[in-house]
Amino acid sequence: MPRALITGITGQDGLYLAELLLAKGYEVFGLMRGQNNPRRSIVANAVPDVRILTGDLTDLSSLLRAIDKAEPDEFYNLGAISFVAYSWENAHLTSQVTGHGVLNALDAVRLYQEDSGKAVRFYQASSSEMFGRVQEVPQRETTLLWPRSPYGVAKVFGHYMTINYRESYGMHASSGILFNHESPRRGPEFVTRKISQAVARIKLGLQDEIVLGNLDAKRDWGFAGDYVDAMWRMLQQDEADDYVVATGETHSIEEFLDAAFAVAELPDWRGHVRQAPEFMRPAEVDLLIGDPAKAKAKLGWEPKVAFPELVRMMVESDLVEQSSKR
């Protein structure tokens, strides 16, 4: 039975990845920060077979203890402070967790391998936010990185550190440059879930408006459940590498609003949406669209859930959830 350790187990990607690995017969360990983490119950309900270990990406010794207990064949580093807007408010903490935390994870795996003699395959969750002020359309693995947020800068550090450890120590360390991926498990602070929850509440008469920032920003949105399959496929390759994981399509926030309001059979969204300066980024990322050709050719990976289906999935899930709270 293969063994896997996942950081960021409480997030949408961690939950979907754990489900995937458990279905494939893995023994799965999840790293969680703090004994009384409020999200512990979410993991227990969604993936009860995951064994929880305590640890912190900013604490190398705790990572070493977790790896010693898990004895993993695969290490998936999904843990991060991942809300871009928050990274401007707390740039130092974001840098420590999202950036330096990757170095700690790589060091923990390297030291464990040296001590135990057991090879561990490492996955780093890189991000399309690294492209920022995009220098090429669509964005590929070779596109120049130009991050425009503290989060993006921290992800660039982790991305290049993963490459450096692969080249310096011969580690099987791969990075997935994942473009925006959503699901009903997405945190409510993210714009897609903010919209799907609000649409459900408007439909049910529980609220009247949504307050948003830039409606013109365009993103390449896919389904998180599809993207964790790409992560797993990367670690099954003979050689480690970096891969863009995307749909190859881009849609604006306005298009997401159009689709979400249509699912709920609501009239035009313009009477329900208000823009506010506090939701505008100091440095905007206007367009992200990935070229997944390499992932398709080398991993045999294809996204299965299209944009309209993704929006429908999220709105319908939130309609059920909000109805249960009435």
Rosetta silent file (secondary structure, phi, psi, omega in degrees, C-alpha in Angstrom):
SEQUENCE: MPRALITGITGQDGLYLAELLLAKGYEVFGLMRGQNNPRRSIVANAVPDVRILTGDLTDLSSLLRAIDKAEPDEFYNLGAISFVAYSWENAHLTSQVTGHGVLNALDAVRLYQEDSGKAVRFYQASSSEMFGRVQEVPQRETTLLWPRSPYGVAKVFGHYMTINYRESYGMHASSGILFNHESPRRGPEFVTRKISQAVARIKLGLQDEIVLGNLDAKRDWGFAGDYVDAMWRMLQQDEADDYVVATGETHSIEEFLDAAFAVAELPDWRGHVRQAPEFMRPAEVDLLIGDPAKAKAKLGWEPKVAFPELVRMMVESDLVEQSSKR
SCORE:     score description
SCORE:     0.000 S_00000001
   1 L     0.000  116.118  177.702    0.000    0.000    0.000 S_00000001
   2 L   -66.027  154.214 -177.030    1.616    3.305   -1.079 S_00000001
   3 E  -122.954  138.737 -179.056    1.716    6.081    1.499 S_00000001
   4 E  -133.361  143.067  174.265    1.191    9.802    0.920 S_00000001
   5 E  -116.823  129.094 -177.010    1.534   12.881    3.128 S_00000001
   6 E  -119.384  122.645  166.769   -0.493   15.981    2.195 S_00000001
   7 E   -88.792  155.808 -175.875    0.032   19.473    3.590 S_00000001
   8 L    71.368   31.272 -176.396   -2.963   21.768    3.217 S_00000001
   9 L   -63.750  -22.952 -176.556   -5.290   18.823    3.832 S_00000001
  10 L   -83.666  -10.558 -179.411   -8.097   21.135    4.992 S_00000001
  11 L   -84.429  173.003 -177.776   -8.332   23.023    1.684 S_00000001
  12 H   -59.771  -41.580 -178.696  -10.387   22.064   -1.365 S_00000001
  13 H   -67.288  -41.025  179.180   -7.359   20.563   -3.137 S_00000001
  14 H   -60.845  -40.880 -179.760   -6.285   18.601   -0.088 S_00000001
  15 H   -68.647  -45.497  179.526   -9.739   17.065    0.304 S_00000001
  16 H   -65.661  -39.776  179.080  -10.102   16.141   -3.372 S_00000001
  17 H   -65.822  -41.882  178.528   -6.570   14.747   -3.513 S_00000001
  18 H   -60.546  -42.771  177.620   -7.135   12.676   -0.381 S_00000001
  19 H   -60.389  -43.391 -179.902  -10.311   11.206   -1.895 S_00000001
  20 H   -61.973  -47.775 -176.954   -8.434   10.360   -5.087 S_00000001
  21 H   -67.768  -39.920  177.983   -5.524    8.696   -3.294 S_00000001
  22 H   -61.811  -39.908  179.172   -7.746    6.740   -0.918 S_00000001
  23 H   -65.578  -25.321  178.480   -9.705    5.422   -3.915 S_00000001
  24 L   -89.721    4.215  175.914   -6.403    4.271   -5.407 S_00000001
  25 L    90.899   14.353  178.274   -5.544    2.307   -2.277 S_00000001
  26 L   -76.776  154.442  161.947   -3.127    4.737   -0.627 S_00000001
  27 E   -93.508  121.959 -170.504   -2.656    5.184    3.080 S_00000001
  28 E  -113.876  132.243  175.389   -3.072    8.947    3.407 S_00000001
  29 E  -115.714  139.308  178.967   -1.711   11.261    6.093 S_00000001
  30 E  -120.979  132.828  178.848   -2.736   14.885    6.357 S_00000001
  31 E   -90.024  129.519 -177.444   -0.720   17.622    8.036 S_00000001
  32 E  -132.179  137.623 -178.380   -2.790   20.021   10.107 S_00000001
  33 L   -86.891  120.395  175.072   -1.684   23.067   12.046 S_00000001
  34 L    90.080  141.446 -179.889   -2.774   23.058   15.688 S_00000001
  35 L   -67.776  -34.447 -175.032   -4.448   20.475   17.888 S_00000001
  36 L  -110.632   39.696  179.346   -7.807   22.292   17.865 S_00000001
  37 L   -58.501  124.695 -176.968   -7.928   23.332   14.212 S_00000001
  38 L   -63.740  -18.167  179.901  -11.551   24.330   13.497 S_00000001
  39 L   -90.941    2.463 -179.533  -11.406   22.625   10.087 S_00000001
  40 H   -58.369  -38.891 -178.204  -10.505   19.256   11.577 S_00000001
  41 H   -66.958  -30.566  177.874  -14.160   18.199   11.505 S_00000001
  42 H   -63.453  -44.646  178.677  -14.366   18.974    7.760 S_00000001
  43 H   -65.088  -43.857 -178.520  -11.557   16.521    7.088 S_00000001
  44 H   -61.700  -36.429 -179.643  -13.052   13.948    9.436 S_00000001
  45 H   -78.419  -39.983 -174.872  -16.416   14.123    7.672 S_00000001
  46 H   -80.083  -42.590 -176.132  -15.140   14.257    4.076 S_00000001
  47 L  -136.614   71.310 -173.931  -12.216   11.815    4.286 S_00000001
  48 L   -62.307  -19.663 -179.060  -12.453    9.936    7.598 S_00000001
  49 L   -82.271   -5.010  177.047   -9.754    7.455    6.579 S_00000001
  50 L   -74.540  134.457  177.398   -7.076   10.162    6.481 S_00000001
  51 E   -93.368  121.537 -174.396   -4.712   10.007    9.432 S_00000001
  52 E   -88.832  132.165  172.692   -4.090   13.495   10.825 S_00000001
  53 E  -119.630  145.930  178.558   -0.635   14.601   11.934 S_00000001
  54 E   -93.026  143.406  179.347    0.098   17.977   13.499 S_00000001
  55 L   177.988  173.126 -174.836    2.735   20.245   12.027 S_00000001
  56 L  -145.007  132.062 -179.568    3.481   23.646   10.566 S_00000001
  57 L   -62.262  -20.999  178.973    5.220   24.602    7.322 S_00000001
  58 L   -87.845   -0.416 -176.909    7.137   27.296    9.193 S_00000001
  59 L  -123.184   98.405 -176.836    8.547   24.728   11.644 S_00000001
  60 H   -57.691  -40.452 -177.191   11.065   22.340   10.072 S_00000001
  61 H   -62.532  -36.205  178.904   11.253   20.106   13.144 S_00000001
  62 H   -69.523  -33.757  176.583    7.504   19.475   13.056 S_00000001
  63 H   -67.181  -40.846  178.032    7.729   18.531    9.377 S_00000001
  64 H   -62.252  -41.178  178.471   10.531   16.077   10.138 S_00000001
  65 H   -64.331  -40.933 -179.365    8.440   14.475   12.883 S_00000001
  66 H   -65.214  -43.272  179.504    5.454   14.184   10.559 S_00000001
  67 H   -65.470  -39.492  177.611    7.494   12.575    7.782 S_00000001
  68 H   -59.745  -37.070 -179.670    9.062   10.126   10.249 S_00000001
  69 H   -75.913  -41.681 -175.081    5.562    9.045   11.294 S_00000001
  70 H   -78.632  -30.663 -175.590    4.046    8.923    7.808 S_00000001
  71 L    45.591   57.409 -171.009    7.030    7.338    6.025 S_00000001
  72 L   -76.971  150.592  166.910    5.563    8.586    2.730 S_00000001
  73 L   -86.729  -28.306 -178.570    6.293    7.464   -0.790 S_00000001
  74 E  -134.724  138.695  179.680    4.786   10.753   -2.020 S_00000001
  75 E  -122.929  117.935 -179.217    4.711   14.196   -0.409 S_00000001
  76 E  -108.014  111.605 -178.720    2.162   16.717   -1.733 S_00000001
  77 E   -93.981   91.106  179.409    2.861   20.272   -0.581 S_00000001
  78 L  -104.009   -7.962 -176.384   -0.481   22.039   -0.957 S_00000001
  79 L   -69.694  137.006  179.277   -0.240   24.113    2.216 S_00000001
  80 L  -175.583  161.542  162.297   -0.103   27.891    1.776 S_00000001
  81 L   -86.745  104.912 -163.766   -1.735   31.184    2.600 S_00000001
  82 L  -107.055    0.591  179.382   -3.553   31.162   -0.708 S_00000001
  83 L   -89.044  112.502 -171.680   -5.917   34.161   -0.671 S_00000001
  84 H   -58.307  -44.961 -177.888   -4.221   36.756   -2.856 S_00000001
  85 H   -58.377  -37.763 -179.401   -5.932   39.808   -1.319 S_00000001
  86 H   -65.818  -27.784 -174.587   -4.770   38.781    2.152 S_00000001
  87 H   -66.731  -26.035  175.369   -1.153   38.635    0.980 S_00000001
  88 H   -73.628  -34.096  179.384   -0.948   42.446    0.679 S_00000001
  89 H   -73.653  -30.289 -176.579   -2.194   42.826    4.243 S_00000001
  90 L  -136.208   63.356 -175.989    0.219   40.207    5.569 S_00000001
  91 H   -64.078  -38.049 -178.213    3.095   40.026    3.106 S_00000001
  92 H   -66.503  -47.634  179.895    5.626   38.837    5.677 S_00000001
  93 H   -63.866  -41.567  177.721    3.474   35.959    6.941 S_00000001
  94 H   -59.770  -41.470  179.249    2.549   34.998    3.381 S_00000001
  95 H   -64.685  -39.518 -179.474    6.228   34.916    2.467 S_00000001
  96 H   -66.525  -44.530 -175.422    7.051   32.741    5.467 S_00000001
  97 H   -81.650  -54.425 -172.366    4.288   30.189    4.876 S_00000001
  98 H   -76.967  -29.535  179.520    3.812   30.169    1.095 S_00000001
  99 H   -98.803  -68.976 -176.827    7.460   30.773    0.204 S_00000001
 100 H   -64.168  -27.137  177.022    9.813   29.698    2.968 S_00000001
 101 H   -59.737  -32.370  177.555    7.430   26.868    3.901 S_00000001
 102 H   -65.997  -43.027  177.617    8.307   25.194    0.587 S_00000001
 103 H   -60.130  -43.651  177.541   11.992   25.297    1.492 S_00000001
 104 H   -60.156  -43.246 -179.573   11.197   23.696    4.858 S_00000001
 105 H   -63.944  -44.403  178.924    9.169   20.968    3.152 S_00000001
 106 H   -63.070  -43.022  178.782   11.937   20.267    0.629 S_00000001
 107 H   -63.569  -41.177  179.632   14.554   20.182    3.370 S_00000001
 108 H   -60.987  -44.549  178.794   12.431   17.838    5.470 S_00000001
 109 H   -65.210  -44.213  179.996   12.043   15.425    2.547 S_00000001
 110 H   -60.300  -46.716 -178.657   15.752   15.678    1.657 S_00000001
 111 H   -66.529  -38.390  177.445   16.880   14.995    5.230 S_00000001
 112 H   -63.372  -43.510  179.431   14.429   12.123    5.615 S_00000001
 113 H   -61.586  -43.202 -179.282   15.688   10.544    2.388 S_00000001
 114 H   -64.891  -37.239 -176.759   19.308   10.862    3.516 S_00000001
 115 H   -78.860  -40.128 -173.426   18.540    9.368    6.923 S_00000001
 116 H   -94.544  -23.156 -174.883   16.174    6.571    5.878 S_00000001
 117 L    77.765    7.559 -178.736   17.478    5.746    2.419 S_00000001
 118 L   -99.038  128.948  179.062   13.870    5.818    1.176 S_00000001
 119 L   -77.580  135.986  178.354   13.054    7.844   -1.935 S_00000001
 120 L  -123.739  131.202  176.406   10.131   10.259   -1.653 S_00000001
 121 E   -91.543  133.555 -169.447    8.465   11.922   -4.627 S_00000001
 122 E  -116.079  133.293  175.349    7.630   15.579   -3.993 S_00000001
 123 E  -117.378  130.450  174.782    4.869   17.739   -5.476 S_00000001
 124 E  -111.507  130.095  178.521    4.841   21.521   -5.155 S_00000001
 125 E   -83.472   89.554  173.070    1.647   23.485   -5.747 S_00000001
 126 E   -82.764  174.427 -169.484    2.817   26.344   -7.929 S_00000001
 127 E  -140.607  148.790  175.163    0.336   28.911   -9.227 S_00000001
 128 H   -64.683  -18.302  177.206   -0.677   30.818  -12.337 S_00000001
 129 H   -63.548  -15.622  176.207   -0.388   33.961  -10.169 S_00000001
 130 H   -64.772  -26.959 -178.152    3.355   33.650  -10.773 S_00000001
 131 L   -76.073  -33.551  172.242    2.761   34.915  -14.323 S_00000001
 132 L    49.753 -107.518  177.282    1.104   38.114  -13.063 S_00000001
 133 L   -80.917   88.256 -164.301    1.797   40.743  -15.698 S_00000001
 134 L   -61.978  137.156 -178.215    1.748   38.131  -18.429 S_00000001
 135 L  -103.707   -0.619 -178.460    4.553   38.186  -20.979 S_00000001
 136 L  -160.155  141.134  178.595    3.037   35.583  -23.305 S_00000001
 137 L  -128.134  121.559   -3.206   -0.476   34.428  -24.209 S_00000001
 138 L   -76.308  172.187 -179.001   -1.220   31.679  -23.452 S_00000001
 139 E   -88.615  135.875 -178.397    1.156   31.031  -20.553 S_00000001
 140 L  -120.987  179.090  178.378    3.424   27.976  -20.745 S_00000001
 141 L   -61.884  -26.818 -176.858    6.036   26.338  -18.545 S_00000001
 142 L   -95.187   -1.937 -178.003    8.689   28.511  -20.242 S_00000001
 143 L   -67.453  137.577  178.192    6.851   31.846  -19.932 S_00000001
 144 L   -58.005  134.898  179.283    8.708   34.548  -17.968 S_00000001
 145 L   -87.938  133.686 -178.650    7.349   34.895  -14.430 S_00000001
 146 L  -145.114   71.935 -174.529    6.259   38.401  -13.383 S_00000001
 147 L   -65.647  150.186 -177.477    4.225   38.151  -10.152 S_00000001
 148 L  -127.000   25.826  175.250    2.068   41.098   -9.069 S_00000001
 149 L  -153.783  156.940  173.992    1.234   40.206   -5.454 S_00000001
 150 H   -56.240  -35.266  176.543    3.144   39.067   -2.364 S_00000001
 151 H   -61.419  -48.037  179.879    1.405   35.714   -2.833 S_00000001
 152 H   -61.655  -40.625  178.611    2.680   35.433   -6.404 S_00000001
 153 H   -62.836  -43.481  179.291    6.205   36.395   -5.334 S_00000001
 154 H   -63.405  -38.883  178.158    6.156   33.746   -2.584 S_00000001
 155 H   -66.172  -35.832  176.800    4.961   31.125   -5.067 S_00000001
 156 H   -63.363  -42.447  177.399    7.804   32.021   -7.429 S_00000001
 157 H   -57.558  -49.135 -179.547   10.288   31.455   -4.594 S_00000001
 158 H   -64.217  -36.648 -179.703    8.802   28.027   -3.869 S_00000001
 159 H   -64.119  -50.444 -178.624    8.677   27.133   -7.556 S_00000001
 160 H   -70.977  -30.216  176.592   12.329   27.913   -8.224 S_00000001
 161 H   -66.837  -35.520  176.643   13.415   26.331   -4.952 S_00000001
 162 H   -64.107  -44.722  176.448   11.702   23.111   -6.056 S_00000001
 163 H   -61.210  -42.551 -178.375   13.588   23.217   -9.356 S_00000001
 164 H   -62.574  -41.971  179.902   16.825   23.949   -7.486 S_00000001
 165 H   -70.054  -32.831  175.377   16.431   20.949   -5.161 S_00000001
 166 H   -63.512  -44.444 -176.592   15.622   18.734   -8.133 S_00000001
 167 H   -80.302  -29.245 -176.434   18.767   19.843   -9.920 S_00000001
 168 H   -85.578  -38.380 -172.988   21.010   20.049   -6.844 S_00000001
 169 H  -116.043    2.393 -179.524   20.046   16.893   -4.967 S_00000001
 170 L    68.561   22.134 -179.311   18.483   14.729   -7.661 S_00000001
 171 L   -71.703  144.932  172.385   15.129   14.820   -5.870 S_00000001
 172 L   -81.179   82.986 -174.412   12.016   13.665   -7.701 S_00000001
 173 E  -123.762  116.401 -177.790   10.422   17.088   -7.213 S_00000001
 174 E  -116.992  150.625  174.957    7.734   18.351   -9.599 S_00000001
 175 E  -118.867  132.899  172.091    5.718   21.560   -9.699 S_00000001
 176 E  -101.841  114.716  177.880    2.198   21.869  -11.024 S_00000001
 177 E   -85.715   86.463 -173.321    1.541   25.408  -12.253 S_00000001
 178 E   -85.314  127.977  172.003   -2.175   25.255  -11.610 S_00000001
 179 L   -80.453  173.309 -172.309   -4.454   27.879  -13.042 S_00000001
 180 L   -51.478  128.036  179.414   -7.587   28.884  -11.137 S_00000001
 181 E  -135.178  132.310 -168.562   -9.502   25.815  -10.053 S_00000001
 182 E  -125.941  172.694  178.402  -12.775   25.936   -8.204 S_00000001
 183 L  -177.071  172.012  172.779  -15.395   23.687   -6.622 S_00000001
 184 L   -62.543  -14.140  178.421  -18.217   23.707   -4.073 S_00000001
 185 L   -90.891    0.462 -179.874  -15.421   23.294   -1.510 S_00000001
 186 L   -62.299  142.539  178.750  -13.785   26.591   -2.466 S_00000001
 187 L   -63.483  145.204 -176.168  -13.419   29.028    0.449 S_00000001
 188 L   -66.960  -11.635  178.092  -16.104   31.745    0.588 S_00000001
 189 L   -78.774  -18.052 -179.312  -13.462   34.494    0.383 S_00000001
 190 L   -80.349  144.923 -168.545  -12.613   33.557   -3.227 S_00000001
 191 H   -60.315  -37.839 -178.062  -14.571   35.436   -5.878 S_00000001
 192 H   -64.893  -44.932  179.393  -16.141   32.395   -7.557 S_00000001
 193 H   -72.331  -33.898  175.646  -17.531   30.993   -4.306 S_00000001
 194 H   -58.842  -41.145  179.184  -18.468   34.467   -3.148 S_00000001
 195 H   -70.306  -47.407 -176.426  -20.584   34.753   -6.291 S_00000001
 196 H   -63.868  -38.505  177.241  -22.132   31.282   -6.113 S_00000001
 197 H   -66.524  -43.880 -178.492  -23.087   31.723   -2.447 S_00000001
 198 H   -65.520  -40.242  178.219  -24.519   35.176   -3.061 S_00000001
 199 H   -60.671  -43.106  178.185  -26.521   34.012   -6.086 S_00000001
 200 H   -61.750  -42.338 -178.815  -28.034   31.227   -3.984 S_00000001
 201 H   -70.345  -35.763  175.900  -28.911   33.680   -1.209 S_00000001
 202 H   -65.026  -43.712  178.637  -30.409   36.189   -3.680 S_00000001
 203 H   -58.542  -37.336 -177.108  -32.502   33.402   -5.208 S_00000001
 204 L   -90.117    2.805  178.364  -33.770   32.478   -1.742 S_00000001
 205 L    75.642   22.359 -176.966  -34.441   36.103   -0.760 S_00000001
 206 L   -95.790  -16.935  173.124  -31.695   36.118    1.885 S_00000001
 207 L  -155.101  169.196 -172.918  -29.626   38.978    0.418 S_00000001
 208 L  -119.426  -24.754 -175.723  -29.926   41.495   -2.376 S_00000001
 209 L  -139.801  162.111  173.660  -26.463   42.427   -3.647 S_00000001
 210 E  -120.048  132.516  178.253  -22.907   41.223   -4.184 S_00000001
 211 E  -104.603  118.710 -175.092  -19.997   43.607   -3.608 S_00000001
 212 E  -129.648  176.532  177.247  -17.070   42.880   -5.933 S_00000001
 213 L  -102.937 -120.706 -176.821  -13.925   44.451   -7.361 S_00000001
 214 L   -72.571  121.069 -179.227  -12.724   44.310  -10.965 S_00000001
 215 L   -91.622   -7.887 -176.243  -15.316   42.636  -13.195 S_00000001
 216 L   -93.461  -12.596 -178.917  -13.105   42.646  -16.288 S_00000001
 217 L   -58.705  138.045 -177.590  -10.369   40.350  -14.947 S_00000001
 218 E  -115.151  135.891 -178.295  -10.141   37.147  -16.991 S_00000001
 219 E  -133.933  156.536  175.608   -9.188   33.755  -15.602 S_00000001
 220 L   -98.445   99.500 -173.411   -8.733   30.190  -16.800 S_00000001
 221 L  -100.787  129.954  174.289  -11.135   28.325  -14.497 S_00000001
 222 E  -130.779 -177.789 -177.395  -11.227   24.567  -14.068 S_00000001
 223 E   -95.579  127.993 -176.874  -12.560   22.026  -11.576 S_00000001
 224 H   -56.935  -36.008  179.643  -10.350   21.241   -8.577 S_00000001
 225 H   -62.530  -32.276  175.245  -11.278   17.559   -8.728 S_00000001
 226 H   -71.141  -38.099 -170.904   -9.777   17.342  -12.222 S_00000001
 227 H   -74.062  -30.251  178.001   -6.618   19.169  -11.225 S_00000001
 228 H   -68.781  -25.586  174.813   -5.648   16.894   -8.326 S_00000001
 229 H   -64.050  -37.340  176.947   -5.574   14.027  -10.830 S_00000001
 230 H   -64.956  -38.897  176.979   -2.843   15.936  -12.674 S_00000001
 231 H   -57.119  -50.403 -178.208   -0.882   16.253   -9.427 S_00000001
 232 H   -61.040  -42.288 -179.082   -0.961   12.505   -8.916 S_00000001
 233 H   -61.688  -34.822  179.051    0.033   11.835  -12.522 S_00000001
 234 H   -60.401  -40.376 -176.627    3.114   14.036  -12.140 S_00000001
 235 L   -81.258   -2.186  175.662    4.460   11.877   -9.343 S_00000001
 236 L   -95.027   -3.665 -178.623    3.950    8.688  -11.367 S_00000001
 237 L   -78.822  151.654  178.317    6.427    9.831  -14.037 S_00000001
 238 L   -64.235  -36.242 -179.892    9.940    8.395  -14.216 S_00000001
 239 L  -121.051  140.369  178.540   11.407   11.891  -14.226 S_00000001
 240 L   -74.138  152.034 -179.213   10.240   14.946  -12.319 S_00000001
 241 L  -164.596 -179.848  178.765    9.252   18.059  -14.266 S_00000001
 242 E  -113.913  141.180 -174.377    7.028   21.136  -14.218 S_00000001
 243 E  -139.034  134.287  167.161    3.597   21.274  -15.836 S_00000001
 244 E   -78.080  130.879  177.117    0.966   23.897  -16.561 S_00000001
 245 E  -119.535  112.369 -172.511   -2.459   22.578  -15.564 S_00000001
 246 L  -159.160  173.085  177.362   -5.259   24.578  -17.188 S_00000001
 247 L   -94.685  -21.380 -175.389   -8.280   24.374  -19.492 S_00000001
 248 L    82.665   10.436  176.463   -6.896   26.642  -22.207 S_00000001
 249 L  -122.448  151.720  176.079  -10.008   28.857  -21.995 S_00000001
 250 L  -128.323  144.610 -179.484  -10.447   32.211  -20.311 S_00000001
 251 E  -139.710  146.372  179.323  -13.587   33.859  -18.925 S_00000001
 252 E   -85.650  166.698  174.334  -14.193   37.197  -17.231 S_00000001
 253 H   -59.533  -37.532  178.091  -15.833   37.801  -13.855 S_00000001
 254 H   -61.187  -40.612  178.085  -18.803   39.186  -15.820 S_00000001
 255 H   -64.785  -37.638  177.023  -19.100   35.884  -17.698 S_00000001
 256 H   -63.809  -41.780  177.361  -19.040   34.007  -14.389 S_00000001
 257 H   -61.910  -45.369  177.690  -21.846   36.263  -13.144 S_00000001
 258 H   -53.885  -49.847 -175.986  -23.840   35.668  -16.336 S_00000001
 259 H   -67.708  -40.921 -177.273  -23.548   31.910  -15.954 S_00000001
 260 H   -66.957  -43.892  179.379  -24.234   31.853  -12.204 S_00000001
 261 H   -67.047  -33.325  177.936  -27.383   34.003  -12.406 S_00000001
 262 H   -66.376  -39.349  178.479  -28.624   31.890  -15.334 S_00000001
 263 H   -59.289  -41.193 -178.639  -28.268   28.691  -13.295 S_00000001
 264 L   -83.698    2.625 -179.636  -30.450   30.214  -10.574 S_00000001
 265 L    55.563   45.978  177.656  -32.920   31.487  -13.209 S_00000001
 266 L  -105.086  154.107  177.458  -32.458   35.054  -12.006 S_00000001
 267 L   -69.040 -179.106 -175.206  -32.734   38.208  -14.153 S_00000001
 268 L   -47.342  136.139 -173.939  -29.712   40.220  -15.226 S_00000001
 269 H   -71.855  -15.763 -171.486  -27.086   40.459  -12.458 S_00000001
 270 H   -62.337  -22.413  176.546  -26.382   44.173  -12.970 S_00000001
 271 H   -82.712   -4.327 -177.033  -29.088   45.157  -10.533 S_00000001
 272 L  -118.488   -4.163 -174.873  -27.491   43.046   -7.814 S_00000001
 273 E  -113.043  130.268  175.964  -23.759   43.767   -8.189 S_00000001
 274 E  -123.086  134.063  177.329  -21.921   46.741   -6.711 S_00000001
 275 E   -92.965  142.095 -178.642  -18.231   47.438   -7.228 S_00000001
 276 L  -135.263  139.786 -176.286  -16.170   48.729   -4.308 S_00000001
 277 H   -61.455  -29.394 -178.035  -12.597   50.053   -4.248 S_00000001
 278 H   -66.981  -14.218  178.010  -11.620   47.896   -1.266 S_00000001
 279 H  -100.784    7.750  175.384  -11.970   44.811   -3.478 S_00000001
 280 L   -88.290  137.715  177.120   -9.633   46.163   -6.163 S_00000001
 281 L   -74.603  144.893  173.640   -6.076   44.769   -6.176 S_00000001
 282 L   -59.698  -35.326  175.737   -3.196   47.254   -5.801 S_00000001
 283 L  -134.391  107.952 -172.432   -1.642   45.585   -8.861 S_00000001
 284 L   -80.436  146.966  168.610   -4.174   43.729  -10.993 S_00000001
 285 L  -103.309  108.171 -169.099   -3.597   40.554  -12.966 S_00000001
 286 L   -80.186  -36.107 -172.150   -5.776   41.207  -16.003 S_00000001
 287 E  -145.735  126.962  172.117   -5.555   37.967  -17.979 S_00000001
 288 L  -130.944  126.961  175.060   -4.567   34.382  -17.223 S_00000001
 289 L  -151.516  122.348 -174.127   -4.929   31.550  -19.726 S_00000001
 290 E   -97.300  155.694  174.886   -2.774   28.440  -19.654 S_00000001
 291 L  -108.280  101.718 -176.762   -1.479   26.119  -22.335 S_00000001
 292 L   -87.444   20.709 -174.329   -1.845   22.555  -20.957 S_00000001
 293 H   -56.878  -40.964 -178.078   -0.298   20.895  -24.035 S_00000001
 294 H   -66.302  -43.651  178.871    2.620   19.432  -22.082 S_00000001
 295 H   -63.601  -37.892  178.777    0.370   17.941  -19.388 S_00000001
 296 H   -67.323  -42.627 -175.779   -1.875   16.456  -22.053 S_00000001
 297 H   -74.521  -43.589 -173.083    1.020   14.973  -24.034 S_00000001
 298 H   -92.889  -31.839 -177.589    3.201   13.668  -21.205 S_00000001
 299 H   -99.303  -15.387 -174.382    0.691   12.960  -18.427 S_00000001
 300 L    68.224   29.006 -176.060   -2.289   11.951  -20.545 S_00000001
 301 L   -97.224  140.199  175.065   -4.308   14.482  -18.550 S_00000001
 302 L  -140.184  137.768  172.861   -7.440   16.247  -19.776 S_00000001
 303 L   -69.672  138.217 -176.821   -9.861   18.502  -17.892 S_00000001
 304 L  -102.465  -30.346 -176.079  -13.273   16.849  -17.728 S_00000001
 305 L   -98.412  118.478  180.000  -15.487   19.587  -16.281 S_00000001
 306 L   -82.300  165.239 -175.816  -16.165   22.536  -18.601 S_00000001
 307 H   -53.030  -51.045 -179.110  -16.806   26.103  -17.430 S_00000001
 308 H   -60.389  -38.233  179.840  -20.642   26.036  -17.613 S_00000001
 309 H   -67.950  -36.811  178.379  -20.750   22.731  -15.725 S_00000001
 310 H   -63.550  -47.032  179.512  -18.391   24.076  -13.067 S_00000001
 311 H   -62.295  -43.761  178.876  -20.542   27.157  -12.450 S_00000001
 312 H   -60.438  -44.379  179.624  -23.691   25.021  -12.320 S_00000001
 313 H   -56.626  -45.419 -176.235  -22.065   22.628   -9.852 S_00000001
 314 H   -70.869  -44.643 -178.564  -21.133   25.466   -7.505 S_00000001
 315 H   -66.615  -44.417 -179.653  -24.435   27.360   -7.642 S_00000001
 316 H   -63.795  -38.326  176.808  -26.562   24.241   -7.228 S_00000001
 317 H   -63.336  -42.325  179.912  -24.463   23.117   -4.272 S_00000001
 318 H   -72.273  -28.913  173.567  -24.856   26.507   -2.602 S_00000001
 319 H   -62.784  -43.421  177.610  -28.582   26.529   -3.247 S_00000001
 320 H   -64.346  -45.923 -177.807  -28.857   23.274   -1.324 S_00000001
 321 H   -63.978  -45.763 -178.588  -26.575   24.521    1.447 S_00000001
 322 H   -69.435  -33.782  177.312  -28.313   27.890    1.857 S_00000001
 323 H   -63.048  -36.347 -179.110  -31.770   26.267    1.749 S_00000001
 324 H   -69.745  -18.062 -178.529  -30.786   24.040    4.670 S_00000001
 325 L   -92.792   -6.189 -176.501  -29.916   27.138    6.737 S_00000001
 326 L   -69.403    0.000    0.000  -33.301   28.829    6.295 S_00000001
